[in-house]
JSON list of C-alpha atoms in Angstrom, two decimals:
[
{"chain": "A", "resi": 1, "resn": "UNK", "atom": "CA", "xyz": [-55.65, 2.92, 13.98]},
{"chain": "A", "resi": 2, "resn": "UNK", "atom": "CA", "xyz": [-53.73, -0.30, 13.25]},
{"chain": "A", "resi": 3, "resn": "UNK", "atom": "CA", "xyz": [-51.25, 1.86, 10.76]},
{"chain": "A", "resi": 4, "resn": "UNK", "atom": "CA", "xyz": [-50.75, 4.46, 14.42]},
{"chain": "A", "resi": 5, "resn": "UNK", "atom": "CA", "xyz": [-50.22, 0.91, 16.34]},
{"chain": "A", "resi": 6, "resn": "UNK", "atom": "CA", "xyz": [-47.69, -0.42, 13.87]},
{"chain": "A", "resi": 7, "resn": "UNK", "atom": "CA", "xyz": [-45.51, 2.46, 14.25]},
{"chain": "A", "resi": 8, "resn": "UNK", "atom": "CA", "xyz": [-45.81, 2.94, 18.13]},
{"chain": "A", "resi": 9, "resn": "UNK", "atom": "CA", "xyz": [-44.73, -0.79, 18.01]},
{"chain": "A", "resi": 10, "resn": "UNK", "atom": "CA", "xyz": [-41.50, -0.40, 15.59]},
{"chain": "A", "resi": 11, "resn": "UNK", "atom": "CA", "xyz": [-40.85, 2.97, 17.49]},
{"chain": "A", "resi": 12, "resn": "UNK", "atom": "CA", "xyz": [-40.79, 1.11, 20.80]},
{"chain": "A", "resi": 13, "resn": "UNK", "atom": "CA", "xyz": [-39.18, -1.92, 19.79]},
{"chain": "A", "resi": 14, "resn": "UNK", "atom": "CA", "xyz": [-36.04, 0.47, 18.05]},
{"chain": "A", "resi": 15, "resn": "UNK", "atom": "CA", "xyz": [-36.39, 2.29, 21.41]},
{"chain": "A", "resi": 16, "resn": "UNK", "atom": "CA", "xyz": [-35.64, -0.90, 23.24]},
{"chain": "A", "resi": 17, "resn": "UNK", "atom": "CA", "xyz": [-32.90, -2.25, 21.03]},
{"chain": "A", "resi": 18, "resn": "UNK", "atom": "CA", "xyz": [-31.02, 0.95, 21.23]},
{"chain": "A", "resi": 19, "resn": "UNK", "atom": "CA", "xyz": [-31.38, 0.79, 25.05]},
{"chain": "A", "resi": 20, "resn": "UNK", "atom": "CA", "xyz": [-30.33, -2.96, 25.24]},
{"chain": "A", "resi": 21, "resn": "UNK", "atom": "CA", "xyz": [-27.11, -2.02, 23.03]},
{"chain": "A", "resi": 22, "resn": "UNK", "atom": "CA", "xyz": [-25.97, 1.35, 24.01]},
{"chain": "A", "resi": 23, "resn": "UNK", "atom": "CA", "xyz": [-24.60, -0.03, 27.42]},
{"chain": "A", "resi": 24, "resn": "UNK", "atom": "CA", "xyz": [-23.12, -3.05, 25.54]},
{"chain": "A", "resi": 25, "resn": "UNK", "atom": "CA", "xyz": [-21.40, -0.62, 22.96]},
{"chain": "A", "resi": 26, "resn": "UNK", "atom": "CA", "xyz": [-20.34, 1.81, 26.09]},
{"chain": "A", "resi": 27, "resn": "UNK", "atom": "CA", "xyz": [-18.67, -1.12, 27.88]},
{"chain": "A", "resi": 28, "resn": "UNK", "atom": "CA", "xyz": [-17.24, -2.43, 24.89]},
{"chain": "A", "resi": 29, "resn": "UNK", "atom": "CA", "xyz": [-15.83, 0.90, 24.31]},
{"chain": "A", "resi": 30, "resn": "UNK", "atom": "CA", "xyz": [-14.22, 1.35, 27.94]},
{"chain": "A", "resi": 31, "resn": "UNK", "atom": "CA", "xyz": [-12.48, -2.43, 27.58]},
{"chain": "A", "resi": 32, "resn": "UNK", "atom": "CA", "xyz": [-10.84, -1.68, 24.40]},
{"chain": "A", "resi": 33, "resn": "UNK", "atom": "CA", "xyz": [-9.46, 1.76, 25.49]},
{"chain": "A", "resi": 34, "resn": "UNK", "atom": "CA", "xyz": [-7.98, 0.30, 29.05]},
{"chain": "A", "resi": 35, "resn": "UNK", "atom": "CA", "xyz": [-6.78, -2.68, 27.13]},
{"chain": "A", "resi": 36, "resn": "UNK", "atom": "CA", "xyz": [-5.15, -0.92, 24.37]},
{"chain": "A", "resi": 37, "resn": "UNK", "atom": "CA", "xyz": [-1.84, 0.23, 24.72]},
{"chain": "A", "resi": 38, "resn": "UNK", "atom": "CA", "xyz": [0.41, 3.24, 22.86]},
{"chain": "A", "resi": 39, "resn": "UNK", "atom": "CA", "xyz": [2.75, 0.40, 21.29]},
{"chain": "A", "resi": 40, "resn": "UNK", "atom": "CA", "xyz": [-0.22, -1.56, 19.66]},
{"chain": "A", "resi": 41, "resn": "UNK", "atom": "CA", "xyz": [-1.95, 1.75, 18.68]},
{"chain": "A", "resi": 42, "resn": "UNK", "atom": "CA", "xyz": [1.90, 2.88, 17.18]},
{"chain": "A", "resi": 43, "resn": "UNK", "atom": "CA", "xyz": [1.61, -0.79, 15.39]},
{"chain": "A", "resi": 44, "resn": "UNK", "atom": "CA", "xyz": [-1.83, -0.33, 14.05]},
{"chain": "A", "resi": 45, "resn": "UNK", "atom": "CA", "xyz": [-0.73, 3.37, 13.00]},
{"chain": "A", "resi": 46, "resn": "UNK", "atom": "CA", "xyz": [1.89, 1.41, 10.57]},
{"chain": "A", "resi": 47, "resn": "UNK", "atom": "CA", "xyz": [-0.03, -1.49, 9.59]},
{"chain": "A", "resi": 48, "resn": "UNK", "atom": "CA", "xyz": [-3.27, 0.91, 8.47]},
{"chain": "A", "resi": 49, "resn": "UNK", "atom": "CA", "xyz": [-1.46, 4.00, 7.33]},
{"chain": "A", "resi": 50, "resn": "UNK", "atom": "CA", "xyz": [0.49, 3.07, 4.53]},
{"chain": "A", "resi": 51, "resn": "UNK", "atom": "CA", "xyz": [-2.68, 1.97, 2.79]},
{"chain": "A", "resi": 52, "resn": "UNK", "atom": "CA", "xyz": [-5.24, 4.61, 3.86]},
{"chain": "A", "resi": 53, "resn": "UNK", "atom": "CA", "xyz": [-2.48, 6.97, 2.59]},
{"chain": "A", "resi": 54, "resn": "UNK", "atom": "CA", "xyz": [-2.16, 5.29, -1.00]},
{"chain": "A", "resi": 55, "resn": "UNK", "atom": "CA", "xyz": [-5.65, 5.41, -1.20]},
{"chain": "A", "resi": 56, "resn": "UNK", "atom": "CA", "xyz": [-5.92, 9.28, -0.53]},
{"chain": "A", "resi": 57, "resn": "UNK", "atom": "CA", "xyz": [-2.54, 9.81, -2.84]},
{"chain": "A", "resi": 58, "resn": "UNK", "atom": "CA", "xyz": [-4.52, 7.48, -5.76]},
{"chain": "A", "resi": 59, "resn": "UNK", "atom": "CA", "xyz": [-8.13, 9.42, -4.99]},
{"chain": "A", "resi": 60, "resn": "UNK", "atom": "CA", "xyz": [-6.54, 12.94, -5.45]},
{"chain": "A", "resi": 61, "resn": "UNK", "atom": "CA", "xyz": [-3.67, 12.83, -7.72]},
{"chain": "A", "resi": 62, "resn": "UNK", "atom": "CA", "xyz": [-4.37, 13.57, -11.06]},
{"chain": "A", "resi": 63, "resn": "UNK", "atom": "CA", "xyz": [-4.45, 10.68, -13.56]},
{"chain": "A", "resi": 64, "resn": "UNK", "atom": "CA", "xyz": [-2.83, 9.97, -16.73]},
{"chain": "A", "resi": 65, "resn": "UNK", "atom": "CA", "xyz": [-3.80, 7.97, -20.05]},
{"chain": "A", "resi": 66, "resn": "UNK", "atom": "CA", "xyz": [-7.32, 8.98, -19.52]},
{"chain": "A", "resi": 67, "resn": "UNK", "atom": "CA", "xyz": [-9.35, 10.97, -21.27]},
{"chain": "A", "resi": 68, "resn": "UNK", "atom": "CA", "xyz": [-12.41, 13.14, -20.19]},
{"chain": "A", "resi": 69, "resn": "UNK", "atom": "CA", "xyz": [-13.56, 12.77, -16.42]},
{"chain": "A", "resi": 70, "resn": "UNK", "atom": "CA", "xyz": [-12.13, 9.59, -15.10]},
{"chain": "A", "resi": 71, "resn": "UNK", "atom": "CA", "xyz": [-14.47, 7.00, -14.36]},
{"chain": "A", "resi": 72, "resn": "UNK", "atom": "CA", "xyz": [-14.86, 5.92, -10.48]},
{"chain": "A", "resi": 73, "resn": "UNK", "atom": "CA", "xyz": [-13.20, 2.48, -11.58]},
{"chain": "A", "resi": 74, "resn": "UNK", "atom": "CA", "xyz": [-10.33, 4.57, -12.68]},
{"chain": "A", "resi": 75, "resn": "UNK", "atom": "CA", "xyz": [-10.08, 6.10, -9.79]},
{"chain": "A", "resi": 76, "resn": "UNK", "atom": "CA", "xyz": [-10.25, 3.72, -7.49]},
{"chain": "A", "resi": 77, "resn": "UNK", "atom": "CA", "xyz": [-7.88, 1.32, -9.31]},
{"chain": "A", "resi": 78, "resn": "UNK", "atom": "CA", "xyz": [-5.53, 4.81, -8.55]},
{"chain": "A", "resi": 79, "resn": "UNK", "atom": "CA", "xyz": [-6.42, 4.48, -5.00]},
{"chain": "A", "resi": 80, "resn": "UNK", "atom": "CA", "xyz": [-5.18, 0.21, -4.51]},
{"chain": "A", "resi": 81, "resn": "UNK", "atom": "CA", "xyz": [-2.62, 1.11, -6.75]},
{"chain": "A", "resi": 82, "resn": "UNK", "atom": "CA", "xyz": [-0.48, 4.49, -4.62]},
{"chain": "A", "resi": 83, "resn": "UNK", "atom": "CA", "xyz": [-2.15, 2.12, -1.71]},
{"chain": "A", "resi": 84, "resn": "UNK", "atom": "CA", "xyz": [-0.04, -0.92, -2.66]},
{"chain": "A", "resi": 85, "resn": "UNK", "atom": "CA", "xyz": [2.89, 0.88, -3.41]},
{"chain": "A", "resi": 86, "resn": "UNK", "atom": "CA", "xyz": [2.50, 2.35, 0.02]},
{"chain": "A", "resi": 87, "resn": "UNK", "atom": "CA", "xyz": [1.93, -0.63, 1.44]},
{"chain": "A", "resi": 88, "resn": "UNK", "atom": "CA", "xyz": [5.32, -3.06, -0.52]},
{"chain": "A", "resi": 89, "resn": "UNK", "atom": "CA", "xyz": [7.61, -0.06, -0.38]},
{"chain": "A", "resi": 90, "resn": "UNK", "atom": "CA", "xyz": [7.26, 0.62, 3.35]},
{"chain": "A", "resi": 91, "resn": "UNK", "atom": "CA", "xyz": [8.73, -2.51, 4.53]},
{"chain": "A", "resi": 92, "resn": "UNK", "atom": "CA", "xyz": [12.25, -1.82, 3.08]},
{"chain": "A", "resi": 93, "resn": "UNK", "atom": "CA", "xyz": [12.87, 1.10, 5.72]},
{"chain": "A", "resi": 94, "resn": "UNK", "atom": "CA", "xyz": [12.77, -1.36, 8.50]},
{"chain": "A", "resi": 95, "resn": "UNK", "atom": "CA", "xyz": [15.91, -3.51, 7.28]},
{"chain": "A", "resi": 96, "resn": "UNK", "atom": "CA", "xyz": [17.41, 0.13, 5.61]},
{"chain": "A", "resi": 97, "resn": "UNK", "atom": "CA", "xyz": [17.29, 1.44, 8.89]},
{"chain": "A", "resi": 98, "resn": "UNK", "atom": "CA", "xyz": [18.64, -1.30, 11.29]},
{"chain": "A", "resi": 99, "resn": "UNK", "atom": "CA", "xyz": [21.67, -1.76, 9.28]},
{"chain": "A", "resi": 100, "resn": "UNK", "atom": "CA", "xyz": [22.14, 1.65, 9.69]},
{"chain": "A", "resi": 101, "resn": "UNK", "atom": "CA", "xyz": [21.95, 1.69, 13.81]},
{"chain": "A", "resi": 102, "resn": "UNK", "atom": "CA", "xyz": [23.49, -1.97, 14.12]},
{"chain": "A", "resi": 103, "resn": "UNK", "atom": "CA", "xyz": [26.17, -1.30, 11.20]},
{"chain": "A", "resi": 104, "resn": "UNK", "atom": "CA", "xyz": [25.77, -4.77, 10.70]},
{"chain": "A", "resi": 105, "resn": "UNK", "atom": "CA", "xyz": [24.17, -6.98, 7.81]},
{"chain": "A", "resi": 106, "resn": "UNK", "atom": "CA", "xyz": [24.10, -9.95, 9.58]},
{"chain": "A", "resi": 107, "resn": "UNK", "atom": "CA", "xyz": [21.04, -12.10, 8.12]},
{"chain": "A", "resi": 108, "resn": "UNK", "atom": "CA", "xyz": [20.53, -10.29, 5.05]},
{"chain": "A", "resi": 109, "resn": "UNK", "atom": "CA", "xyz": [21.21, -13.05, 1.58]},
{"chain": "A", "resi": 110, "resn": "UNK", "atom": "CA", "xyz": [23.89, -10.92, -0.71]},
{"chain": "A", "resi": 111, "resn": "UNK", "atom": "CA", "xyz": [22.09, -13.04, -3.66]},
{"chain": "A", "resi": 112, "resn": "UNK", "atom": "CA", "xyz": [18.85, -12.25, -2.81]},
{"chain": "A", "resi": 113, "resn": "UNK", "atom": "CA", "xyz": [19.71, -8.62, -3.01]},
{"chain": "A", "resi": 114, "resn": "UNK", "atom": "CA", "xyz": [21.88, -9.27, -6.16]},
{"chain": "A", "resi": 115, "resn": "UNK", "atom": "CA", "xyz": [18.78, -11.10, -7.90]},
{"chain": "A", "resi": 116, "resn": "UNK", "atom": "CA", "xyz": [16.71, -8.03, -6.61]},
{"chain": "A", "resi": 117, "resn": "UNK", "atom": "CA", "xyz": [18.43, -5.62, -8.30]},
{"chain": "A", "resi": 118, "resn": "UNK", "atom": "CA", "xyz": [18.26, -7.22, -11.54]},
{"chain": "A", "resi": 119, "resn": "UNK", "atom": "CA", "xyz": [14.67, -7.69, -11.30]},
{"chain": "A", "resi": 120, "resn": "UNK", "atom": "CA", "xyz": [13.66, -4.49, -9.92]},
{"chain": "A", "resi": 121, "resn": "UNK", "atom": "CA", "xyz": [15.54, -2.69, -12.72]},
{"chain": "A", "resi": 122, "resn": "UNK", "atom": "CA", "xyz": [14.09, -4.64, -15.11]},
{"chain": "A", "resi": 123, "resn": "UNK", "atom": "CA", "xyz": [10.72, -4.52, -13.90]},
{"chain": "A", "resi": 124, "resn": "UNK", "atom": "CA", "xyz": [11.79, -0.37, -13.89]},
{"chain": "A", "resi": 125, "resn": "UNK", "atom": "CA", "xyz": [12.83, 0.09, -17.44]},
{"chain": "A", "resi": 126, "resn": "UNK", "atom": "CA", "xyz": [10.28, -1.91, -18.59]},
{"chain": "A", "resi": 127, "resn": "UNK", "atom": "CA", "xyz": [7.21, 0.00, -16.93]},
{"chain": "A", "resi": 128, "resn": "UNK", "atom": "CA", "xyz": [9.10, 3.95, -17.61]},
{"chain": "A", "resi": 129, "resn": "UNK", "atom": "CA", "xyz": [9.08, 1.97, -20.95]},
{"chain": "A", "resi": 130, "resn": "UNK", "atom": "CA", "xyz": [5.76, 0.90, -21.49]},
{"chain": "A", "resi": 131, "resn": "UNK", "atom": "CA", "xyz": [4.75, 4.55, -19.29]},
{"chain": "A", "resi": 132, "resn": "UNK", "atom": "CA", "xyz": [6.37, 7.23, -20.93]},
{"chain": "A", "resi": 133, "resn": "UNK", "atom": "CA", "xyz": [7.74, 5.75, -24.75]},
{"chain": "A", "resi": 134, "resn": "UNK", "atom": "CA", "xyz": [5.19, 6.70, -27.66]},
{"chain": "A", "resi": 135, "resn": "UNK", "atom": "CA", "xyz": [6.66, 4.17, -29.76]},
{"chain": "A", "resi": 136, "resn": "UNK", "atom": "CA", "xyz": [6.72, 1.20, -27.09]},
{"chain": "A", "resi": 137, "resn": "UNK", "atom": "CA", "xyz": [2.93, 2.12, -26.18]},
{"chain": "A", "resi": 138, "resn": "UNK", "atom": "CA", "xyz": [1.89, 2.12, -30.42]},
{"chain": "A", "resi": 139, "resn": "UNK", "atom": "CA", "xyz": [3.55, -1.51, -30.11]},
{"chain": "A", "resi": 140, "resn": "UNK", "atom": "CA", "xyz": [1.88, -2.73, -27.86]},
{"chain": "A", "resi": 141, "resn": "UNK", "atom": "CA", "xyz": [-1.52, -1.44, -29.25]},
{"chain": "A", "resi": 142, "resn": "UNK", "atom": "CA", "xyz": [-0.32, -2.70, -32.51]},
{"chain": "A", "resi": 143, "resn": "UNK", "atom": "CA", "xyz": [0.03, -6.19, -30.65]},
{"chain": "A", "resi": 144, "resn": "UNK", "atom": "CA", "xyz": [-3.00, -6.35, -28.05]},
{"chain": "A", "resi": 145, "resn": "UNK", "atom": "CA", "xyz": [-5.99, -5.23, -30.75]},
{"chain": "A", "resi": 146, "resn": "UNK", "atom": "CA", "xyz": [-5.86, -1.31, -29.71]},
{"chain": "A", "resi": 147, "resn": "UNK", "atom": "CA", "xyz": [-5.99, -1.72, -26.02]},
{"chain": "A", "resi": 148, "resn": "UNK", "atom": "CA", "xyz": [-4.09, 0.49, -24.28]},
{"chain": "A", "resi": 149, "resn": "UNK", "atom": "CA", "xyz": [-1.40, -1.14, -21.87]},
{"chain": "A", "resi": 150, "resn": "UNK", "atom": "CA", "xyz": [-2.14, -1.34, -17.66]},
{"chain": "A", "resi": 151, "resn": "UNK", "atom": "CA", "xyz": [0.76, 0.36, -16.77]},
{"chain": "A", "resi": 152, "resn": "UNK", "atom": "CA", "xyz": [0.21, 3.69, -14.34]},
{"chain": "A", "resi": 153, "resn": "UNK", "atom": "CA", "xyz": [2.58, 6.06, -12.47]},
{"chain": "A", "resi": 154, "resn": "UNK", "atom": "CA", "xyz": [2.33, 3.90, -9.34]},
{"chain": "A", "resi": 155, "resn": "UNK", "atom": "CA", "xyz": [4.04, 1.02, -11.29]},
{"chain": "A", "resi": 156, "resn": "UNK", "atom": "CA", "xyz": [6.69, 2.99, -12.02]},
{"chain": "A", "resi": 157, "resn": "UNK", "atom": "CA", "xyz": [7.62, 4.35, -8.64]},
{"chain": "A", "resi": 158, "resn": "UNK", "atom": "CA", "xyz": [7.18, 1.09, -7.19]},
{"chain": "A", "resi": 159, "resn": "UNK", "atom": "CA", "xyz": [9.88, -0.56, -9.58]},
{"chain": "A", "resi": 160, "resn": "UNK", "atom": "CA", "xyz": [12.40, 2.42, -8.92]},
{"chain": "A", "resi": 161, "resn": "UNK", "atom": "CA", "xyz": [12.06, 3.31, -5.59]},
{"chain": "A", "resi": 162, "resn": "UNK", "atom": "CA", "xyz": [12.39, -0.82, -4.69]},
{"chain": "A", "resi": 163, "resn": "UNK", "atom": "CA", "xyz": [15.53, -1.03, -7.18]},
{"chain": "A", "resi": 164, "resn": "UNK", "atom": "CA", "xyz": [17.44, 2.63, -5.36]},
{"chain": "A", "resi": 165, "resn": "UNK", "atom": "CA", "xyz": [16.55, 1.00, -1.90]},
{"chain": "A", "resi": 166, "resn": "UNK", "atom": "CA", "xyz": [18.08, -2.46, -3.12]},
{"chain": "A", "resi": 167, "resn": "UNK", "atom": "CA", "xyz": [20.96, -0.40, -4.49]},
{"chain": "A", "resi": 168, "resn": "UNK", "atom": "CA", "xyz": [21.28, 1.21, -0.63]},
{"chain": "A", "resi": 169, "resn": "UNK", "atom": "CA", "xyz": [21.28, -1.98, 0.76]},
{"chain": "A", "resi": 170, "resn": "UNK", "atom": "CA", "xyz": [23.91, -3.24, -1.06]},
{"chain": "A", "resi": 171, "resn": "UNK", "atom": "CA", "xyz": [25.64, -0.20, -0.07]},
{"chain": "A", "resi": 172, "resn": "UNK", "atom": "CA", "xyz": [25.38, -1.37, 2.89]},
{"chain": "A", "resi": 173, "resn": "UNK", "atom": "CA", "xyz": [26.54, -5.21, 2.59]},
{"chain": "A", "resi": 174, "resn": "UNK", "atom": "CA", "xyz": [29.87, -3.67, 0.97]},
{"chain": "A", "resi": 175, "resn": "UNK", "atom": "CA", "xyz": [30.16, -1.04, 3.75]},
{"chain": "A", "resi": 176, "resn": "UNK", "atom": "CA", "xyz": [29.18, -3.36, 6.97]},
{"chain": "A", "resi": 177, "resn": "UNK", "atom": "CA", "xyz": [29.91, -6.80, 5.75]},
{"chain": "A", "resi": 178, "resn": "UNK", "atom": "CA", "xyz": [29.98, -8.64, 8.74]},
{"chain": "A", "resi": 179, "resn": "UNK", "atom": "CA", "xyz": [29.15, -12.04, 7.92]},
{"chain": "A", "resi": 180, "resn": "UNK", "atom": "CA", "xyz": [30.48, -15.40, 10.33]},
{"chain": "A", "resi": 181, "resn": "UNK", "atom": "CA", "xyz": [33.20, -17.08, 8.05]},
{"chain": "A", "resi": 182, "resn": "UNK", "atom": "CA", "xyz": [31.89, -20.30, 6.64]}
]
């Protein structure tokens, strides 16, 4: 029958699609793994990690200002938001750590790190603020027609872990001040 014919045809013509692109896939395969080495696997490892590990934080820690089941939506804007603070916080170790082994500060802008501190303790009270204060949270419904305010766990951590490493580094500029005289 024409219906029989139809299928024999797609059948044959998935048959020889999958044989024209499993070698292609297989050779692709072998190139990558000879060309890849441990350091750009190591690099990969640090560039995709911090987020795939915010994301699993924000998908299975438990959320707050909710109430009943959290919606996906809720959940995933948990996920991009552990995955971004993954992601910003992880690139302070770096510079944390080299001081450390060089004990030298060399390059690092004292005002930068001054105007970082200020902002990142700002930014800090006012998100454990606007997190955790009944009263500041009744304001702000008072002032936005009943909405609730943005601000989630994530937010805070971000703010105070960036303001105690900017606080290390300084630290660290007192301790290893090295910098050519002008």
């Amino acid at each position: 029958s024409q219906e029989d014919a139809e299928i024999c045809f797609k059948r044959s013509l998935s048959d020889n699609f999958r044989a024209l692109l499993l070698p292609v896939v297989k050779a692709s395969f072998v190139v990558l793994c000879r060309h890849v080495s441990t350091s750009c696997l190591v690099s990969a490892a640090w560039v995709a990690g911090p987020p795939i590990v915010g994301l699993v934080i924000g998908m299975f820690a438990p959320l707050s200002n909710t109430s009943g089941d959290p919606s996906d939506f809720a959940r995933l804007s948990a996920g991009l938001g552990w995955a971004y603070f993954c992601s910003w916080t992880l690139c302070w170790y770096p510079v944390v750590l080299n001081n450390f082994r060089s004990k030298s500060v060399a390059g690092l802008s004292l005002d930068s790190r001054l105007f970082d501190l200020v902002g990142f303790s700002c930014y800090f009270i006012s998100n454990a603020a606007m997190y955790w204060s009944p009263v500041v949270q009744q304001e702000y419904q008072a002032t936005h027609e009943g909405h609730s305010n943005t601000v989630k766990l994530n937010d805070v951590f971000f703010a105070g872990h960036n303001a105690l490493l900017t606080v290390i580094t300084l630290l660290q500029i007192a301790a290893y001040y090295d910098y050519p005289p002008l």
